[in-house]
Amino acid sequence: MTTATVRKASVRQLTDAQLRGARALVRVDFNVPLDDRGHVMDDTRMRAALPTIEYLLSHGARVVLLSHLGRPKGRPEPQYSLGPVAKHLRELLPQKVVFSDSVDFPTLVKASKALTDASPILLVENTRFFPGEEKNDDALAGEFAQLGDLFVNDAFGAAHRAHASTEGVAKHLRPAVAGFLMERELDYLGRALNDPPRPFIAILGGAKISGKIDVIEAMLPKVDGLLIGGAMASTFFRAMGLETGTSLVEPDRIAMAKQLLDRAGARLTLPHDVAVAPSLDAPSHVVKRDAIPKNEAVYDIGPATAASFARAINTAKTVLWNGPMGVFEKAPFDSGTLAVAEAMAKATDHRATTIVGGGDSAAAVMQAGLDEHMTHVSTGGGASLEYLEGKVLPGVAALDDAA
Ligand code: ADP
Ligand code: MG
């Protein structure tokens, strides 16, 4: 069975007796972007973890927070300190937040046991400052487990990695349950995979087909329609024998694209028109997909395609979107991506379930100010992709099954 079909216990299932006065060790994903003065540039992931933290506090628990930040190599590296994150967390929560920059476990255990109702939160330094975190070292996992009386994993974005603070720790500390964010992610993505209100369509785009082949394969048998945009459409164009000019094509994936086309039949839709240009800075124009000039590249889906994708979205009951339709970072090549985002926002208003997964797609939706108009915007880029591929997420698998 995949994690998609196993329901996991959540913080909701913990009793007041289990929570009152207990130290809840909470793995969060505070891997946020910092500017060069150490300010948090985007605190979406931090705010997404607040409901779990607030719930635990309101039930009388103390909260010990674990997170990674960036890619330090198993020892303290000042530029990856969670210090700035602690500072920002103090602005988000009314409670006192203690930050410990120690990587010495006796010191940390003492700090966790010193938490009180008046000072109920401890943020531990970057989990990747501890040797063995990324190797899922069992001894380190055991040390992390000493910092709590129960374990809550709310770091969906890190759940696809079997690390000491995501997977190993749950072997040493029970109960081990999902936080609200984790629960939401599993609910929405899981329902789309297993029991979607139909019609169910998926829209896939982004840079590379290679990173998403497994998603296409996994989604094909489940969807009523699969709409493809982004650079990966060009690899499909090549598989159809079309000229693709200087577009981003992955030659070693053309054969696979051909196979997928044969298997998918009418369920797979590729763009009929595209926006092309000699370079990203040159003026662009729209052509039919069989008229892509030799010395130009595809940078976006065309307006007719955008309109037909919007119509498909409009008739669906479940829409799952991963990957921008074009180089959305650069106007006018954001048009197709915006059209999809707007159509999805409208579909949400008409009671469709709309789900956005993928770091860049989520960024595009935020940029358009439409994130509040989606049913669910996943906070986990890599994790949501692996989940959609049908893979077991180790950080999820390690949690207690729901009773
Ligand atoms: P996500 O993070 O949502 O999963 P990806 O990382 O797969 O998305 O892809 C996002 C990137 O794909 C963006 O940087 C975008 O510029 C690029 N992209 C989309 N369409 C094209 C295209 N036609 N040519 C080149 N790059 C593209
Ligand atoms: Mg990306």
Coordinates of C-alpha atoms and ligand atoms in Angstrom, one line a residue:
M1 CA 0.0 0.0 0.0
T2 CA 1.2 3.5 -0.6
T3 CA 0.9 6.3 1.9
A4 CA -1.8 7.7 -0.3
T5 CA -4.1 5.0 0.9
V6 CA -3.1 4.7 4.6
R7 CA -4.6 7.3 6.9
K8 CA -2.3 8.6 9.5
A9 CA -3.0 9.7 13.0
S10 CA -3.1 13.5 13.5
V11 CA -2.7 15.9 16.4
R12 CA -6.5 15.8 16.6
Q13 CA -6.3 12.3 17.9
L14 CA -4.1 13.2 20.9
T15 CA -6.1 13.5 24.1
D16 CA -5.9 16.4 26.5
A17 CA -4.2 14.1 29.0
Q18 CA -1.5 13.3 26.5
L19 CA -1.0 17.0 25.7
R20 CA -1.2 18.8 29.0
G21 CA 2.3 19.7 30.2
A22 CA 3.9 17.4 27.6
R23 CA 6.8 18.4 25.4
A24 CA 5.6 18.1 21.8
L25 CA 8.5 17.7 19.5
V26 CA 7.4 19.3 16.2
R27 CA 9.2 18.9 12.9
V28 CA 8.3 21.9 10.9
D29 CA 9.5 23.1 7.5
F30 CA 11.0 26.6 8.2
N31 CA 13.3 26.3 5.2
V32 CA 12.5 29.9 4.2
P33 CA 14.4 32.3 1.9
L34 CA 16.5 34.9 3.8
D35 CA 17.8 38.1 2.3
D36 CA 21.5 39.1 2.8
R37 CA 20.6 41.0 5.9
G38 CA 19.0 37.9 7.4
H39 CA 15.4 38.9 7.0
V40 CA 12.8 36.3 6.2
M41 CA 11.7 37.1 2.6
D42 CA 8.7 34.8 2.4
D43 CA 7.2 33.4 5.6
T44 CA 4.5 31.3 3.9
R45 CA 5.9 28.0 5.3
M46 CA 6.2 29.5 8.8
R47 CA 2.6 30.7 8.8
A48 CA 1.5 27.4 7.4
A49 CA 2.8 25.7 10.6
L50 CA 1.1 28.1 13.1
P51 CA -2.3 26.2 13.4
T52 CA -0.4 23.1 14.7
I53 CA 1.7 25.1 17.1
E54 CA -1.3 27.1 18.4
Y55 CA -3.4 24.0 18.8
L56 CA -0.7 22.3 20.9
L57 CA -0.2 25.4 23.0
S58 CA -3.9 25.8 23.6
H59 CA -4.1 22.2 24.8
G60 CA -1.4 22.9 27.4
A61 CA 1.6 21.4 25.6
R62 CA 5.1 22.9 25.3
V63 CA 6.5 23.0 21.8
V64 CA 10.0 22.1 20.7
L65 CA 10.5 23.0 17.1
L66 CA 12.9 21.2 14.7
S67 CA 13.6 22.4 11.1
H68 CA 16.3 22.4 8.5
L69 CA 17.4 25.5 6.6
G70 CA 19.5 25.4 3.4
R71 CA 22.2 22.9 2.9
P72 CA 24.8 23.0 5.6
K73 CA 27.0 19.9 5.7
G74 CA 26.4 18.3 9.1
R75 CA 28.1 21.1 11.1
P76 CA 27.2 24.6 12.2
E77 CA 27.5 27.2 9.4
P78 CA 26.5 30.6 10.5
Q79 CA 24.8 31.7 7.3
Y80 CA 22.3 28.8 7.8
S81 CA 21.5 29.6 11.4
L82 CA 17.8 29.6 12.4
G83 CA 18.4 32.7 14.5
P84 CA 16.7 35.0 11.9
V85 CA 13.8 32.5 11.8
A86 CA 13.5 32.6 15.6
K87 CA 13.3 36.4 15.4
H88 CA 10.6 36.2 12.8
L89 CA 8.7 33.6 14.7
R90 CA 8.5 36.0 17.6
E91 CA 6.6 38.4 15.4
L92 CA 4.1 35.7 14.4
L93 CA 3.4 34.3 17.9
P94 CA 2.4 36.2 21.0
Q95 CA 4.1 33.5 23.2
K96 CA 7.7 33.7 24.3
V97 CA 10.1 31.8 21.9
V98 CA 13.4 30.6 23.2
F99 CA 16.1 29.9 20.6
S100 CA 19.0 27.7 21.4
D101 CA 22.1 27.8 19.1
S102 CA 23.5 24.8 21.0
V103 CA 24.2 21.5 19.2
D104 CA 24.9 19.8 22.6
F105 CA 22.0 17.4 23.5
P106 CA 22.3 17.6 27.4
T107 CA 22.0 21.4 27.0
L108 CA 19.0 21.1 24.7
V109 CA 17.2 18.5 26.8
K110 CA 17.6 20.8 29.8
A111 CA 16.2 23.7 27.7
S112 CA 13.2 21.6 26.6
K113 CA 12.5 20.6 30.2
A114 CA 12.7 24.2 31.3
L115 CA 9.8 25.3 29.1
T116 CA 6.8 26.6 31.1
D117 CA 3.3 28.0 30.3
A118 CA 4.9 31.5 30.4
S119 CA 7.7 30.4 28.0
P120 CA 6.4 27.4 26.1
I121 CA 8.3 27.4 22.8
L122 CA 11.9 26.2 22.1
L123 CA 13.3 26.5 18.6
V124 CA 16.3 24.2 18.1
E125 CA 19.1 25.2 15.7
N126 CA 19.2 23.9 12.1
T127 CA 18.8 20.1 12.1
R128 CA 21.5 19.9 9.4
F129 CA 24.0 21.3 11.9
F130 CA 23.9 17.9 13.6
P131 CA 26.1 15.2 12.0
G132 CA 24.0 12.3 10.7
E133 CA 20.8 14.2 10.0
E134 CA 20.7 13.5 6.3
K135 CA 22.0 10.0 6.7
N136 CA 19.1 9.3 9.1
D137 CA 21.6 8.3 11.8
D138 CA 19.8 6.3 14.4
A139 CA 21.8 7.6 17.3
L140 CA 21.0 11.2 16.3
A141 CA 17.3 10.3 15.8
G142 CA 17.4 8.9 19.4
E143 CA 18.9 12.2 20.7
F144 CA 16.2 14.3 18.9
A145 CA 13.6 12.0 20.5
Q146 CA 14.9 13.0 24.0
L147 CA 13.7 16.5 23.3
G148 CA 10.0 15.6 23.4
D149 CA 7.4 13.4 25.0
L150 CA 5.5 12.9 21.7
F151 CA 6.3 13.7 18.0
V152 CA 4.4 15.8 15.5
N153 CA 5.5 16.0 11.9
D154 CA 4.2 19.1 10.1
A155 CA 7.0 19.3 7.6
F156 CA 5.3 18.0 4.5
G157 CA 7.9 19.7 2.3
A158 CA 10.6 17.5 3.9
A159 CA 8.6 14.3 4.2
H160 CA 10.1 12.7 1.0
R161 CA 13.5 12.6 2.7
A162 CA 14.3 9.9 5.3
H163 CA 16.3 12.0 7.7
A164 CA 16.9 11.7 11.4
S165 CA 14.5 14.5 12.2
T166 CA 11.8 13.4 9.8
E167 CA 11.8 9.6 9.8
G168 CA 14.3 8.2 12.3
V169 CA 13.0 10.2 15.2
A170 CA 9.5 8.7 14.9
K171 CA 11.0 5.2 15.6
H172 CA 12.1 6.5 19.0
L173 CA 9.1 8.6 20.0
R174 CA 5.4 7.7 20.2
P175 CA 2.8 8.8 19.7
A176 CA 4.1 10.1 16.3
V177 CA 1.3 12.0 14.5
A178 CA 0.8 14.4 11.6
G179 CA 0.3 18.1 12.2
F180 CA -2.6 20.0 10.5
L181 CA -0.5 21.1 7.5
M182 CA 0.7 17.6 6.9
E183 CA -2.9 16.3 7.3
R184 CA -4.2 18.9 4.8
E185 CA -1.6 18.1 2.2
L186 CA -2.2 14.3 2.5
D187 CA -6.0 14.9 2.4
Y188 CA -6.1 17.0 -0.7
L189 CA -3.4 15.2 -2.7
G190 CA -4.6 11.8 -1.5
R191 CA -8.2 12.5 -2.5
A192 CA -7.2 13.7 -5.9
L193 CA -5.2 10.5 -6.4
N194 CA -7.7 8.1 -4.9
D195 CA -11.2 9.4 -5.1
P196 CA -11.4 12.6 -7.1
P197 CA -14.8 14.2 -7.9
R198 CA -15.0 13.9 -11.7
P199 CA -14.2 15.1 -14.3
F200 CA -10.7 15.2 -13.0
I201 CA -8.1 16.9 -15.1
A202 CA -4.4 17.5 -14.5
I203 CA -2.3 20.2 -16.0
L204 CA 1.4 19.6 -16.2
G205 CA 4.1 22.0 -17.3
G206 CA 7.5 23.2 -16.2
A207 CA 10.9 22.9 -17.6
K208 CA 11.8 19.3 -17.9
I209 CA 9.9 16.3 -18.9
S210 CA 12.5 14.1 -17.2
G211 CA 11.6 15.2 -13.7
K212 CA 7.9 14.6 -14.4
I213 CA 7.7 11.5 -16.5
D214 CA 6.8 9.5 -13.4
V215 CA 4.0 11.9 -12.5
I216 CA 2.6 11.7 -16.1
E217 CA 2.8 7.9 -15.9
A218 CA 1.1 7.8 -12.5
M219 CA -1.6 10.3 -13.4
L220 CA -2.6 9.0 -16.8
P221 CA -4.7 6.1 -15.6
K222 CA -6.4 8.3 -13.0
V223 CA -7.4 11.4 -14.9
D224 CA -10.1 12.2 -17.4
G225 CA -7.8 14.6 -19.2
L226 CA -4.1 15.5 -19.0
L227 CA -3.2 19.0 -20.4
I228 CA 0.5 19.6 -21.1
G229 CA 2.2 22.9 -21.4
G230 CA 5.6 24.3 -20.5
A231 CA 8.9 23.3 -22.1
M232 CA 8.0 19.6 -21.8
A233 CA 5.4 20.1 -24.6
S234 CA 8.3 20.6 -27.0
T235 CA 9.7 17.2 -26.3
F236 CA 6.2 15.8 -27.2
F237 CA 6.2 18.0 -30.3
R238 CA 9.5 16.3 -31.4
A239 CA 7.9 12.9 -30.7
M240 CA 5.2 13.9 -33.1
G241 CA 7.8 14.8 -35.7
L242 CA 7.3 18.5 -35.5
E243 CA 10.0 21.2 -35.9
T244 CA 10.8 22.7 -32.5
G245 CA 13.5 25.2 -33.4
T246 CA 15.7 26.2 -30.5
S247 CA 13.1 25.1 -27.9
L248 CA 14.2 23.3 -24.7
V249 CA 13.9 19.7 -25.8
E250 CA 15.3 16.6 -24.0
P251 CA 16.5 14.4 -26.9
D252 CA 16.9 11.3 -24.7
R253 CA 13.2 11.5 -23.7
I254 CA 11.7 11.7 -27.2
A255 CA 11.1 7.9 -27.4
M256 CA 9.4 7.9 -24.1
A257 CA 7.2 10.8 -25.1
K258 CA 6.2 8.9 -28.2
Q259 CA 5.2 5.9 -26.1
L260 CA 3.2 8.1 -23.7
L261 CA 1.3 9.7 -26.7
D262 CA 0.4 6.3 -28.0
R263 CA -0.8 5.1 -24.7
A264 CA -2.7 8.2 -23.7
G265 CA -4.7 8.7 -26.8
A266 CA -7.3 11.4 -26.6
R267 CA -6.8 11.9 -22.9
L268 CA -3.6 13.8 -23.5
T269 CA -3.8 17.3 -24.9
L270 CA -0.8 19.3 -26.2
P271 CA -0.8 23.0 -27.1
H272 CA -2.2 23.8 -30.5
D273 CA -0.6 27.2 -30.7
V274 CA 2.5 28.5 -28.9
A275 CA 4.3 31.8 -28.3
V276 CA 7.7 31.8 -29.8
A277 CA 10.7 34.2 -30.1
P278 CA 14.3 34.2 -31.2
S279 CA 15.3 34.8 -27.5
L280 CA 13.6 35.7 -24.2
D281 CA 14.4 39.4 -24.9
A282 CA 13.2 39.5 -28.5
P283 CA 9.6 40.4 -29.6
S284 CA 7.4 37.3 -29.6
H285 CA 4.7 36.1 -31.9
V286 CA 2.1 33.3 -31.9
V287 CA 2.3 30.3 -34.3
K288 CA 0.5 27.0 -34.8
R289 CA 2.5 24.2 -33.3
D290 CA 3.4 22.9 -36.8
A291 CA 4.9 26.2 -37.8
I292 CA 7.6 26.8 -35.2
P293 CA 10.4 28.7 -36.9
K294 CA 13.8 26.9 -37.0
N295 CA 15.7 29.7 -35.2
E296 CA 13.1 30.4 -32.5
A297 CA 12.0 28.8 -29.3
V298 CA 8.7 28.1 -27.6
Y299 CA 8.4 30.1 -24.4
D300 CA 4.7 29.8 -23.7
I301 CA 1.4 28.2 -24.8
G302 CA -0.6 30.4 -27.2
P303 CA -3.9 32.2 -26.6
A304 CA -6.1 29.7 -28.3
T305 CA -4.5 26.9 -26.2
A306 CA -4.9 29.0 -23.1
A307 CA -8.6 29.5 -23.9
S308 CA -9.1 25.8 -24.5
F309 CA -7.3 24.8 -21.3
A310 CA -9.5 27.3 -19.5
R311 CA -12.6 25.7 -20.9
A312 CA -11.4 22.3 -19.8
I313 CA -10.7 23.6 -16.3
N314 CA -14.2 25.2 -16.2
T315 CA -15.9 21.8 -16.8
A316 CA -13.8 19.9 -14.2
K317 CA -14.7 19.0 -10.7
T318 CA -11.1 18.4 -9.7
V319 CA -8.1 20.2 -11.1
L320 CA -4.6 19.4 -10.2
W321 CA -1.8 21.7 -11.6
N322 CA 1.9 21.3 -11.5
G323 CA 4.4 23.3 -13.5
P324 CA 4.1 26.7 -15.3
M325 CA 2.8 26.8 -18.9
G326 CA 5.8 29.0 -20.0
V327 CA 8.6 31.1 -18.8
F328 CA 6.3 32.9 -16.4
E329 CA 9.2 34.9 -14.8
K330 CA 9.3 37.0 -18.0
A331 CA 6.4 38.9 -19.5
P332 CA 4.7 38.3 -22.0
F333 CA 5.5 34.6 -21.4
D334 CA 3.5 34.6 -18.2
S335 CA 0.2 34.8 -20.2
G336 CA -0.5 31.1 -20.4
T337 CA 0.4 30.5 -16.7
L338 CA -1.8 33.4 -15.7
A339 CA -4.7 32.1 -17.8
V340 CA -4.5 28.7 -16.1
A341 CA -4.3 30.3 -12.7
E342 CA -7.3 32.5 -13.4
A343 CA -9.4 29.7 -14.8
M344 CA -8.6 27.6 -11.7
A345 CA -9.6 30.5 -9.4
K346 CA -12.9 30.7 -11.3
A347 CA -13.4 26.9 -11.1
T348 CA -12.9 27.2 -7.3
D349 CA -15.7 29.7 -7.1
H350 CA -17.9 27.2 -9.0
R351 CA -17.1 24.6 -6.3
A352 CA -14.4 22.6 -8.1
T353 CA -11.5 21.3 -6.0
T354 CA -8.4 23.1 -7.3
I355 CA -4.9 22.0 -6.2
V356 CA -1.6 23.5 -7.0
G357 CA 1.6 21.6 -6.4
G358 CA 5.2 22.5 -7.3
G359 CA 7.4 25.4 -6.1
D360 CA 7.3 27.5 -9.3
S361 CA 3.6 26.9 -9.9
A362 CA 2.8 27.9 -6.4
A363 CA 5.1 31.0 -6.8
A364 CA 3.2 31.9 -10.0
V365 CA -0.1 31.7 -8.2
M366 CA 1.1 33.8 -5.4
Q367 CA 2.6 36.3 -7.8
A368 CA -0.9 36.6 -9.4
G369 CA -2.5 37.1 -6.0
L370 CA -4.7 34.1 -6.6
D371 CA -3.4 31.7 -3.8
E372 CA -6.5 32.4 -1.7
H373 CA -8.7 31.4 -4.6
M374 CA -7.3 27.8 -4.8
T375 CA -8.7 25.0 -2.7
H376 CA -5.1 24.0 -1.8
V377 CA -1.7 25.3 -2.7
S378 CA 0.9 22.6 -1.6
T379 CA 3.8 23.9 0.4
G380 CA 6.0 20.9 -0.7
G381 CA 7.5 21.0 -4.2
G382 CA 9.5 17.8 -4.3
A383 CA 7.4 16.1 -1.7
S384 CA 4.1 16.7 -3.6
L385 CA 5.7 15.5 -6.8
E386 CA 6.8 12.2 -5.2
Y387 CA 3.4 11.8 -3.6
L388 CA 1.7 12.2 -7.0
E389 CA 4.1 9.7 -8.4
G390 CA 2.6 7.3 -6.0
K391 CA 5.8 7.0 -3.9
V392 CA 5.8 6.3 -0.2
L393 CA 7.0 9.4 1.7
P394 CA 9.2 8.1 4.5
G395 CA 8.4 11.0 6.8
V396 CA 4.7 10.1 6.5
A397 CA 5.1 6.3 6.6
A398 CA 6.9 6.6 9.9
L399 CA 3.9 8.1 11.6
D400 CA 1.2 6.2 13.5
D401 CA -1.7 4.9 11.5
A402 CA -5.0 6.4 12.3
A403 CA -7.0 4.2 14.6
Ligands
ADP1 P1 7.4 23.5 -10.5 O1 8.4 24.1 -9.6 O2 6.1 24.2 -10.4 O3 7.3 22.0 -10.4 P2 9.3 23.3 -12.7 O4 10.4 23.5 -11.7 O5 9.1 22.0 -13.3 O6 7.9 23.8 -12.0 O7 9.4 24.3 -13.9 C1 9.4 25.7 -13.7 C2 10.3 26.4 -14.8 O8 10.0 26.0 -16.1 C3 10.2 27.9 -14.7 O9 11.4 28.4 -14.3 C4 9.9 28.2 -16.2 O10 10.6 29.4 -16.6 C5 10.3 27.0 -16.9 N1 9.6 26.9 -18.2 C6 8.3 26.7 -18.5 N2 8.0 26.7 -19.8 C7 9.2 26.8 -20.4 C8 9.6 26.9 -21.8 N3 8.7 26.8 -22.8 N4 10.9 27.1 -22.1 C9 11.8 27.2 -21.1 N5 11.5 27.1 -19.8 C10 10.2 27.0 -19.4
MG2 MG 10.6 24.2 -9.7

